[in-house]
mmCIF file of C-alpha atoms in Angstrom:
data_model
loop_
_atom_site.group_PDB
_atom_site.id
_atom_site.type_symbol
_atom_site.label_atom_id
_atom_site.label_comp_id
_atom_site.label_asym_id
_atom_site.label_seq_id
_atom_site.Cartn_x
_atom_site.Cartn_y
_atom_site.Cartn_z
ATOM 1 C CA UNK F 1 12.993 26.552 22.654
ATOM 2 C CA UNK F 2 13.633 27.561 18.716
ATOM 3 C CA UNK F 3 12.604 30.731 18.173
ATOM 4 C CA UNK F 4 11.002 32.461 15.568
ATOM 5 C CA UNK F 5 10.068 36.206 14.018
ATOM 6 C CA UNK F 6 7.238 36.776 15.517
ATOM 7 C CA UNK F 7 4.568 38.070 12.380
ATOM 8 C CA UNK F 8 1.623 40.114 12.879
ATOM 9 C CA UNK F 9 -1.417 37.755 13.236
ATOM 10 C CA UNK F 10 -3.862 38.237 10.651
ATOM 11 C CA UNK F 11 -7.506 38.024 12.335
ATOM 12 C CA UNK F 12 -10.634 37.403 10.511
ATOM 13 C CA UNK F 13 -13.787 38.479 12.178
ATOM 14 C CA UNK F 14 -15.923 35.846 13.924
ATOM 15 C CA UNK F 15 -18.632 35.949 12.133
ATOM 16 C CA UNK F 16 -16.717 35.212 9.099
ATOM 17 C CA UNK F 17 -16.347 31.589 10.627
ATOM 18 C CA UNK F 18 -20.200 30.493 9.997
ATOM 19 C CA UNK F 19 -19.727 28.496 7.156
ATOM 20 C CA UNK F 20 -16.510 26.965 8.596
ATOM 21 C CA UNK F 21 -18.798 26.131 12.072
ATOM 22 C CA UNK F 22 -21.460 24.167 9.858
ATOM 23 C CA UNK F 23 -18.868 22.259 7.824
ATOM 24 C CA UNK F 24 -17.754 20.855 11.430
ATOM 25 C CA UNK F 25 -20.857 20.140 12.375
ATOM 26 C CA UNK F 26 -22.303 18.445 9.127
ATOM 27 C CA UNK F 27 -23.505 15.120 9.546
ATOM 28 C CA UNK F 28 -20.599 13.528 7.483
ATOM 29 C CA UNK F 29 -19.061 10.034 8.707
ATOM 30 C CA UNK F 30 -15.364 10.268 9.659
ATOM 31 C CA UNK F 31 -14.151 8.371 6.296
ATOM 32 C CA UNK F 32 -15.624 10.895 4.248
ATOM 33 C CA UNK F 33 -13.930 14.058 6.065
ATOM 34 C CA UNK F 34 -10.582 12.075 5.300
ATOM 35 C CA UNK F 35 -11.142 12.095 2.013
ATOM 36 C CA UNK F 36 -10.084 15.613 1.309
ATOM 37 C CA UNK F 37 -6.212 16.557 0.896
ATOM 38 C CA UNK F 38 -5.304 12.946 -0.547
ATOM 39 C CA UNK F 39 -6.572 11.161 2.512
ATOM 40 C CA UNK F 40 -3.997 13.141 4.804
ATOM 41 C CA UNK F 41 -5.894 12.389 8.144
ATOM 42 C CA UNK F 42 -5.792 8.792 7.739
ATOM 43 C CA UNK F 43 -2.534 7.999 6.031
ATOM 44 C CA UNK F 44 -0.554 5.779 8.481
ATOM 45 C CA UNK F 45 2.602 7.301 7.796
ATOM 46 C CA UNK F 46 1.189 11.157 9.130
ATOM 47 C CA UNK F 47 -0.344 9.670 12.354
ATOM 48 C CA UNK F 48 3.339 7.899 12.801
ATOM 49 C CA UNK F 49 4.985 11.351 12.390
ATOM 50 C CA UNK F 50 2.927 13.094 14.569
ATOM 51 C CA UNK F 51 3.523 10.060 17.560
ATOM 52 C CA UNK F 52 7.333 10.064 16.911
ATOM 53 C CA UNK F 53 7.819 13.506 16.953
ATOM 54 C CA UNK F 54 5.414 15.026 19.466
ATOM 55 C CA UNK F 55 5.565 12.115 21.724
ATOM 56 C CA UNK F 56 8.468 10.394 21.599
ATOM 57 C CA UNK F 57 10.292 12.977 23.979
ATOM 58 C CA UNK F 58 7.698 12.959 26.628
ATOM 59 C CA UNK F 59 6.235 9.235 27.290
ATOM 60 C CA UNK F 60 8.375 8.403 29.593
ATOM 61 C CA UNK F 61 7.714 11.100 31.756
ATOM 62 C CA UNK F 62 4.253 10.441 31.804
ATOM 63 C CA UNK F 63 2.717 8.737 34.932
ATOM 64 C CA UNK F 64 2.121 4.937 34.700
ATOM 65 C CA UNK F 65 -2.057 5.332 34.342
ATOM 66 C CA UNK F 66 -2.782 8.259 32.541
ATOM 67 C CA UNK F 67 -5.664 10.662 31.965
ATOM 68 C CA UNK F 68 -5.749 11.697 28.184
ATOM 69 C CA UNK F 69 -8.046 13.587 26.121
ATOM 70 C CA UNK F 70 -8.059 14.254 22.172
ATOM 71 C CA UNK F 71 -9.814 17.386 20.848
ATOM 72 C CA UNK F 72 -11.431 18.005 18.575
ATOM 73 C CA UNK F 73 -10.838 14.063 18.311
ATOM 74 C CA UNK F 74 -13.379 13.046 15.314
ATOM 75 C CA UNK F 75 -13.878 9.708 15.349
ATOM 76 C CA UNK F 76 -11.003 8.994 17.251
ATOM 77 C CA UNK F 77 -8.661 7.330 15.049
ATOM 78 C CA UNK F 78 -5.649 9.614 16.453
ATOM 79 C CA UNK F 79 -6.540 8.517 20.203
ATOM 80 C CA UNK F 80 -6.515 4.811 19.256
ATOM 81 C CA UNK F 81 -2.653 4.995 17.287
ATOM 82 C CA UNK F 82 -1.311 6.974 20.500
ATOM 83 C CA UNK F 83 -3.139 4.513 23.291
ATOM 84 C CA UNK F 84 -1.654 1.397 21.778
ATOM 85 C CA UNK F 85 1.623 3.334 21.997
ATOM 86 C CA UNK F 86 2.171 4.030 25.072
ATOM 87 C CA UNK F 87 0.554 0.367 26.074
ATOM 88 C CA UNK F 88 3.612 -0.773 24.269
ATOM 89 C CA UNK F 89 5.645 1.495 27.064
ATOM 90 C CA UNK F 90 3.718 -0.117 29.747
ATOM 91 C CA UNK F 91 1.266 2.824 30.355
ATOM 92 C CA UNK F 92 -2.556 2.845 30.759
ATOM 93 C CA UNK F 93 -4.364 5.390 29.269
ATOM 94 C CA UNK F 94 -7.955 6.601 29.430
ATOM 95 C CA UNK F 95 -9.222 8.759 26.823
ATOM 96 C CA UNK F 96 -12.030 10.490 25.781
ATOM 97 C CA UNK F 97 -12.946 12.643 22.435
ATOM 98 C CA UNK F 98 -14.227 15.634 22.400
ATOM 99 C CA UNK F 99 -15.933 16.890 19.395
ATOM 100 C CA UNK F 100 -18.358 18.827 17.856
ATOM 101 C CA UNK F 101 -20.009 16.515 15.669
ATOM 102 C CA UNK F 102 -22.531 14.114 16.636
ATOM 103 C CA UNK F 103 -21.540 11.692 13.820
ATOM 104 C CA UNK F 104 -18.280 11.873 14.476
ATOM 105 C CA UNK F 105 -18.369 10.454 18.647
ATOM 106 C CA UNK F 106 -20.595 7.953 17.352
ATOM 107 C CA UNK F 107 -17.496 6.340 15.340
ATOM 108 C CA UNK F 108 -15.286 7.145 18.795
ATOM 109 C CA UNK F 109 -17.835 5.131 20.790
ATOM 110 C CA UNK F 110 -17.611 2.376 18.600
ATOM 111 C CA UNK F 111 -13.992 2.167 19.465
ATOM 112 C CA UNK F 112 -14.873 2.361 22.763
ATOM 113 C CA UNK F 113 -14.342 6.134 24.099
ATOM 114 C CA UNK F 114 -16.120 8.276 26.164
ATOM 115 C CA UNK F 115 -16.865 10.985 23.886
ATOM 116 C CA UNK F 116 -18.181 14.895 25.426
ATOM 117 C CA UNK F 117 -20.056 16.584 22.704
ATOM 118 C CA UNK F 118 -18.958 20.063 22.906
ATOM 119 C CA UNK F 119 -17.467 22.965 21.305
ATOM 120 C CA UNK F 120 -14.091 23.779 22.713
ATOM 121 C CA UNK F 121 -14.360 27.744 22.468
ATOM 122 C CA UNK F 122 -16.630 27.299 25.737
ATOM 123 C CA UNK F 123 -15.150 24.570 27.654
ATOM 124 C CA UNK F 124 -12.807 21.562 28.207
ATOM 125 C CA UNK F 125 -14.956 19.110 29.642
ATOM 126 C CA UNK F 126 -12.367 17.250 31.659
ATOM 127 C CA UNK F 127 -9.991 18.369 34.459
ATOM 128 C CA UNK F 128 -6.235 17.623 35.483
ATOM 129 C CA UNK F 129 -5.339 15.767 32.289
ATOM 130 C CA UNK F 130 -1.890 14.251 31.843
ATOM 131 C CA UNK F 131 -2.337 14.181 27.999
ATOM 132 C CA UNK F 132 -4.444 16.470 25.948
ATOM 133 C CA UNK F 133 -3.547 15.870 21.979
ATOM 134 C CA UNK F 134 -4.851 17.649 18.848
ATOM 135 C CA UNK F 135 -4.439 17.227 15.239
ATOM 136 C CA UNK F 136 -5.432 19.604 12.335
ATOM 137 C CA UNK F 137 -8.160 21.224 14.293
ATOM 138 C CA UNK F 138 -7.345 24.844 15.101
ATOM 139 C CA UNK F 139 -7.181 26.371 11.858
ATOM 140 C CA UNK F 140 -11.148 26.590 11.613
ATOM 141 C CA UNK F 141 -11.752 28.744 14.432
ATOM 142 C CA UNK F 142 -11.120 32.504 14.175
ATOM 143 C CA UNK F 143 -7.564 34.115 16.326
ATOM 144 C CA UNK F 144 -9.896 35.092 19.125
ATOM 145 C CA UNK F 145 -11.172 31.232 19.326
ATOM 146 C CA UNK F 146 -8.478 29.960 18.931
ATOM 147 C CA UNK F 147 -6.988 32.432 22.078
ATOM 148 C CA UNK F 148 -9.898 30.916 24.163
ATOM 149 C CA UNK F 149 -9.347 27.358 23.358
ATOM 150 C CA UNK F 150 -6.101 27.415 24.066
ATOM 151 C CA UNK F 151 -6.689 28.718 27.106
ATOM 152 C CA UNK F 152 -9.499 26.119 28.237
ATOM 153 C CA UNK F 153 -6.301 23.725 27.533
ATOM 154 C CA UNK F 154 -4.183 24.769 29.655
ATOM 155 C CA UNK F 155 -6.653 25.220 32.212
ATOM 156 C CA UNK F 156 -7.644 21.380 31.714
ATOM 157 C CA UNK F 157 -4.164 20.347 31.955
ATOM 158 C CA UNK F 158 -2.483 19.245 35.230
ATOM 159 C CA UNK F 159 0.051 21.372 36.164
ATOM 160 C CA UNK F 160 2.943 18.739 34.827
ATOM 161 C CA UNK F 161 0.725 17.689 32.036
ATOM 162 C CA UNK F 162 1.174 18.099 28.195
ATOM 163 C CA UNK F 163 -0.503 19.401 25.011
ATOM 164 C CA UNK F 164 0.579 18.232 21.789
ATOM 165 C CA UNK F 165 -0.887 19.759 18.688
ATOM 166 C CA UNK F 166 -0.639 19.567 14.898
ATOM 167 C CA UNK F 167 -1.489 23.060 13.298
ATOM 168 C CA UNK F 168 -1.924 23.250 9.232
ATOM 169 C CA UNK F 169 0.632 26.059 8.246
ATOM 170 C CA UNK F 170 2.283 27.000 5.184
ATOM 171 C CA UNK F 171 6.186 26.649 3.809
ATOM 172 C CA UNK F 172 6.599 30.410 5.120
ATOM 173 C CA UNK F 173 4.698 33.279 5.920
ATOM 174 C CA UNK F 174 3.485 34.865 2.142
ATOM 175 C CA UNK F 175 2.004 31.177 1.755
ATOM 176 C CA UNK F 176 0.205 31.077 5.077
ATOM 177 C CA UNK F 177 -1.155 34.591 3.790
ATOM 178 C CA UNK F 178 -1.885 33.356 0.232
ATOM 179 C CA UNK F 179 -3.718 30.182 1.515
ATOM 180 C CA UNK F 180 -5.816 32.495 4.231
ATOM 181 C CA UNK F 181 -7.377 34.649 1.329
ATOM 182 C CA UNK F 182 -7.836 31.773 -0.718
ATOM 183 C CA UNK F 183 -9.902 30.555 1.733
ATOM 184 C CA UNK F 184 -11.138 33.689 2.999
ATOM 185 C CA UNK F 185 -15.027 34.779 2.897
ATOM 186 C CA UNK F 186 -14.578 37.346 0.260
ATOM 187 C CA UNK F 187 -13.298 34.137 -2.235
ATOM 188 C CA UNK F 188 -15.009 31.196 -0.617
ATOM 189 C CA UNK F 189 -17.372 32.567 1.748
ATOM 190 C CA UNK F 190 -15.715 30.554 4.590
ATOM 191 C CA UNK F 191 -12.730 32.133 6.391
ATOM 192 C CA UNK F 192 -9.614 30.190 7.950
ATOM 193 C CA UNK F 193 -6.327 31.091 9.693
ATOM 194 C CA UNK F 194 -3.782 28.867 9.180
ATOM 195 C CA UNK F 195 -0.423 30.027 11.157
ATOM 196 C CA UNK F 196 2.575 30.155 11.056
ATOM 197 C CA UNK F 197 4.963 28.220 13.461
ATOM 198 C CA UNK F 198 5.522 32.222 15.084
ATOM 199 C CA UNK F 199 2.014 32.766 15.267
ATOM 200 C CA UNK F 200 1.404 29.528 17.287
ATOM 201 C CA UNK F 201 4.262 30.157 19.987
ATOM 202 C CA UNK F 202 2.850 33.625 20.609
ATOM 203 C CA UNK F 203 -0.754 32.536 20.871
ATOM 204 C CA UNK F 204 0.786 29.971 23.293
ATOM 205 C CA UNK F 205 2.532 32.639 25.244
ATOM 206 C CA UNK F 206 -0.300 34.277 25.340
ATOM 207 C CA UNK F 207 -2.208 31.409 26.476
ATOM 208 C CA UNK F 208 -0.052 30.709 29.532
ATOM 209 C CA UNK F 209 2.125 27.801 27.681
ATOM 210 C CA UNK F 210 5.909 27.045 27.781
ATOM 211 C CA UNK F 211 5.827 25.656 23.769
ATOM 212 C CA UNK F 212 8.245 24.289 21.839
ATOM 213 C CA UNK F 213 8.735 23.094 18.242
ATOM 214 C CA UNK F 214 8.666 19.788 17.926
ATOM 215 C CA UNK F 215 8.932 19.187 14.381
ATOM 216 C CA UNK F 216 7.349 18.760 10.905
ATOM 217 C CA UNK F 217 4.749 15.914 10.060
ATOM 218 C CA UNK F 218 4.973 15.274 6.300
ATOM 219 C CA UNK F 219 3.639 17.968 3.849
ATOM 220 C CA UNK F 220 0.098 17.758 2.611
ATOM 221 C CA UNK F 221 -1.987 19.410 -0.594
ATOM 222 C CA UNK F 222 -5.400 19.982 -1.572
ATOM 223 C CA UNK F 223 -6.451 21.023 -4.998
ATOM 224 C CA UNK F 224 -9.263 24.383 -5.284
ATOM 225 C CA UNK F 225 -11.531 21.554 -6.688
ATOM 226 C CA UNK F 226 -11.505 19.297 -3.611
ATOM 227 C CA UNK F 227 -11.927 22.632 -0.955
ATOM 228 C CA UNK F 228 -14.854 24.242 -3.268
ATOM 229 C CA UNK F 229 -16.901 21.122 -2.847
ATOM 230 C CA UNK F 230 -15.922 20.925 0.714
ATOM 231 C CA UNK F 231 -17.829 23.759 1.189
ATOM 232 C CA UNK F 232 -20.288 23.693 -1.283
ATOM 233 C CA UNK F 233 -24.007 22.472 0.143
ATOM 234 C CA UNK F 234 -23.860 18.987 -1.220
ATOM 235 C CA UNK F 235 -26.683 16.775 -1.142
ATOM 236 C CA UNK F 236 -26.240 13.670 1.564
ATOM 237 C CA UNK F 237 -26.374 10.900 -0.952
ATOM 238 C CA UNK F 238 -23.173 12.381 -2.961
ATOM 239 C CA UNK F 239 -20.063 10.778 -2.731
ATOM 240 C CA UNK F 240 -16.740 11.570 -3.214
ATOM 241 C CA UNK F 241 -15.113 15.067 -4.595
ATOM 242 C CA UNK F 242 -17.797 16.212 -7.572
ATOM 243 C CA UNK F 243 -19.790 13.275 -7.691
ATOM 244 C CA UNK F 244 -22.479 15.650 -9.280
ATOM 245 C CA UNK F 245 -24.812 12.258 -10.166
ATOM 246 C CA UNK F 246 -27.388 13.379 -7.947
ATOM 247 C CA UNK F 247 -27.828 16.666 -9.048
ATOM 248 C CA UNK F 248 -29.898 17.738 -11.380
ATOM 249 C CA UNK F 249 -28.954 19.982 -14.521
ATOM 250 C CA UNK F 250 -29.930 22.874 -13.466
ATOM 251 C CA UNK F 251 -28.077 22.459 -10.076
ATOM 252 C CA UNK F 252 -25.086 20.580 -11.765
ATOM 253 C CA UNK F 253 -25.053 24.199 -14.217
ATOM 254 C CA UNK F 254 -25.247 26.410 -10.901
ATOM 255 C CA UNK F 255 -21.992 24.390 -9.131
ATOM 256 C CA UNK F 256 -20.004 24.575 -12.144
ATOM 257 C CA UNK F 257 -20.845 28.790 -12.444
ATOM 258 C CA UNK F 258 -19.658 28.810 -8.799
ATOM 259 C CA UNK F 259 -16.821 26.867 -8.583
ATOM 260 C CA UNK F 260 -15.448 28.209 -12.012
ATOM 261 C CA UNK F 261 -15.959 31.878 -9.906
ATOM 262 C CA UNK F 262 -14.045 31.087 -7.016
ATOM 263 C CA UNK F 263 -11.185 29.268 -9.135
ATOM 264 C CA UNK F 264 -10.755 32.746 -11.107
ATOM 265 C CA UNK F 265 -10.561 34.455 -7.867
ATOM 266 C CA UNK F 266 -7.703 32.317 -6.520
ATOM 267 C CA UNK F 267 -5.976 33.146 -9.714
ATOM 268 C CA UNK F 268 -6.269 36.536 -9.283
ATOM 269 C CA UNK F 269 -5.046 36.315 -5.869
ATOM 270 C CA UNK F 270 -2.201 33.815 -7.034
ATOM 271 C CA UNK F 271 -1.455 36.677 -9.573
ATOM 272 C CA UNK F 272 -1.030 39.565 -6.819
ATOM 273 C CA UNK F 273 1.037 37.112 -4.448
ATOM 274 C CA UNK F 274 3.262 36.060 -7.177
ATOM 275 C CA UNK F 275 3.993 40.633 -8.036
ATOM 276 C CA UNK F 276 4.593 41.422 -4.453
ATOM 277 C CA UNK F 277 5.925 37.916 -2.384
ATOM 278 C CA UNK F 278 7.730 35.182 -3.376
ATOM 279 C CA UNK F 279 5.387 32.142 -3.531
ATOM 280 C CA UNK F 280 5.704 31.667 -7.315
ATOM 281 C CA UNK F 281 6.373 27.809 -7.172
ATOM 282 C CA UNK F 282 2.199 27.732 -7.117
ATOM 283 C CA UNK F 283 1.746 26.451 -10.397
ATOM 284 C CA UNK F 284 -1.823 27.717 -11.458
ATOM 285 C CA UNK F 285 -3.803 24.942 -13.064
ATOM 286 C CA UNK F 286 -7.247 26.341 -13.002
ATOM 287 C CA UNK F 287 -9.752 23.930 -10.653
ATOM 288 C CA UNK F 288 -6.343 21.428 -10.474
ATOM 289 C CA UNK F 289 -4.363 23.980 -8.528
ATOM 290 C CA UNK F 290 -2.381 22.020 -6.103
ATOM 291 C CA UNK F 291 -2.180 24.050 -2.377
ATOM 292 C CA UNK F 292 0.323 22.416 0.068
ATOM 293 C CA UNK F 293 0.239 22.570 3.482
ATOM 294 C CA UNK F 294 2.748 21.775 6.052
ATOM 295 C CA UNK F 295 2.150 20.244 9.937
ATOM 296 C CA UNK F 296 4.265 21.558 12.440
ATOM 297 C CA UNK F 297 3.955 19.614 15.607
ATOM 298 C CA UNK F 298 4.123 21.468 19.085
ATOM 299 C CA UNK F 299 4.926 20.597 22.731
ATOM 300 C CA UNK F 300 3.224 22.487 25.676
ATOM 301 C CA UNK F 301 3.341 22.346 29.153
ATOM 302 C CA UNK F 302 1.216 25.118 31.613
ATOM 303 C CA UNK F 303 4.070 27.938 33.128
ATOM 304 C CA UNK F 304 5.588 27.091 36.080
ATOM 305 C CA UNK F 305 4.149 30.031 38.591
ATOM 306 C CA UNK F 306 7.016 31.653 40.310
#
């Protein structure tokens, strides 16, 4: 297993996760979530990376009919790529999604999964999986979350069976810190923990996982514009990042004071990071700040009890 310094995890407080709990749950279709970070989630050549490198080692050791799951699965776009996969290796797969958004399993029904609607803090609904995958998920829950739901994984897993996951992270550890109090409630009223590929493996350890680094997906960016009016209440008939045509003046003046609010607080933020730690190749450009984000893909397996 590669091994890495293992940095202090930086926890922010459950209840700082409210706003990040009712983006999940917002009745948005599927296509519009994608929209965000250049269309990242539905790119062909990201859902490619993340079957090549965090399957490609293990489908042959996979039984011949196998029991798969993806969390916090969406629509189920991801579960669809992998199953015609591995029925190009000869293997049968049955999977199910398991989300928290209503919308969301009714797009994975129409491609004909069984969905469980469900938070995964409380529960996996399924037992002795062969296959549990995940994709960009864990970042909005808070470090004790994210403790319990990988826990509920491992406990859902057979003991031969596998976890492969896609966490959002940052080129190093002062950018998974910048991005964190970018995002954090004091600046957006949200709160998020990306992590870093140390923080993952010890959360795994922690978990009860053997984990090891699989590899990294492509690199992905957001601007401040697109993940203000992510989080910003929008009205349902808008469309698109600032399509402000249904709002009136008044509200259109109120967004603008807002966002223009948060985008100087990144920039003092930016301005701090870039004194202390070395993350000045952020190139401020007020609401068209560009944020990458990296994907490092993981392999897990329960510990063998000696």
């Amino acid at each position: 297993m590669e091994s890495f310094k293992q940095e202090k995890i930086g926890e922010v407080p459950s209840n700082d996760f409210k706003a990040i709990k009712k983006e999940r749950e917002a009745k948005i279709r599927e296509h519009e979530r994608e929209k965000f970070g250049g269309d990242y989630s539905k790119k062909p050549e990201n859902l490619k990376a993340f079957i090549e490198i965090g399957l490609s080692g293990i489908i042959e050791k996979l039984p011949s009919k196998i029991k798969a799951v993806q969390l916090g699965g969406a629509g189920g776009r991801l579960a669809e790529s992998v199953k015609k996969i591995l029925e190009g290796e000869g293997k049968n797969s049955d999977f199910s999604i398991v989300d928290v958004n209503k919308k969301f399993l009714e797009e994975a029904e129409k491609r004909g999964f069984g969905v469980f609607e469900l938070n995964l803090v409380d529960k996996v609904p399924i037992e002795r999986i062969d296959l549990a995958i995940m994709r960009n998920v864990l970042h909005y829950n808070s470090i004790e979350d994210i403790k319990k739901i990988l826990r509920n994984i491992k406990d859902s897993l057979k003991p031969e069976g596998y976890f492969v996951n896609q966490v959002i992270s940052g080129k190093d550890q002062y950018h998974v810190e910048f991005i964190n109090k970018i995002l954090s409630k004091e600046a957006l009223g949200r709160g998020t923990n990306y992590l870093t590929k140390g923080d993952y493996l010890k959360l795994c350890e922690e978990a009860g996982f053997d984990t090891k680094f699989a590899g990294d997906a492509p690199a992905g960016k957001w601007t401040l514009k697109e993940m203000f009016w992510r989080t910003y209440p929008k009205k349902a008939e808008a469309q698109g990042v600032e399509d402000l045509s249904v709002f009136s003046e008044k509200e259109k003046e109120e967004y603008f004071k807002k966002r223009d609010s948060y985008v100087e607080k990144c920039k003092g933020i930016l301005e701090s990071f870039s004194r202390g730690k070395n993350i000045e190749d952020i190139d401020f450009k007020g609401v068209e700040t560009e944020i990458e984000f990296t994907g490092p893909i993981f392999v897990s397996q329960p510990k063998i009890k000696k």
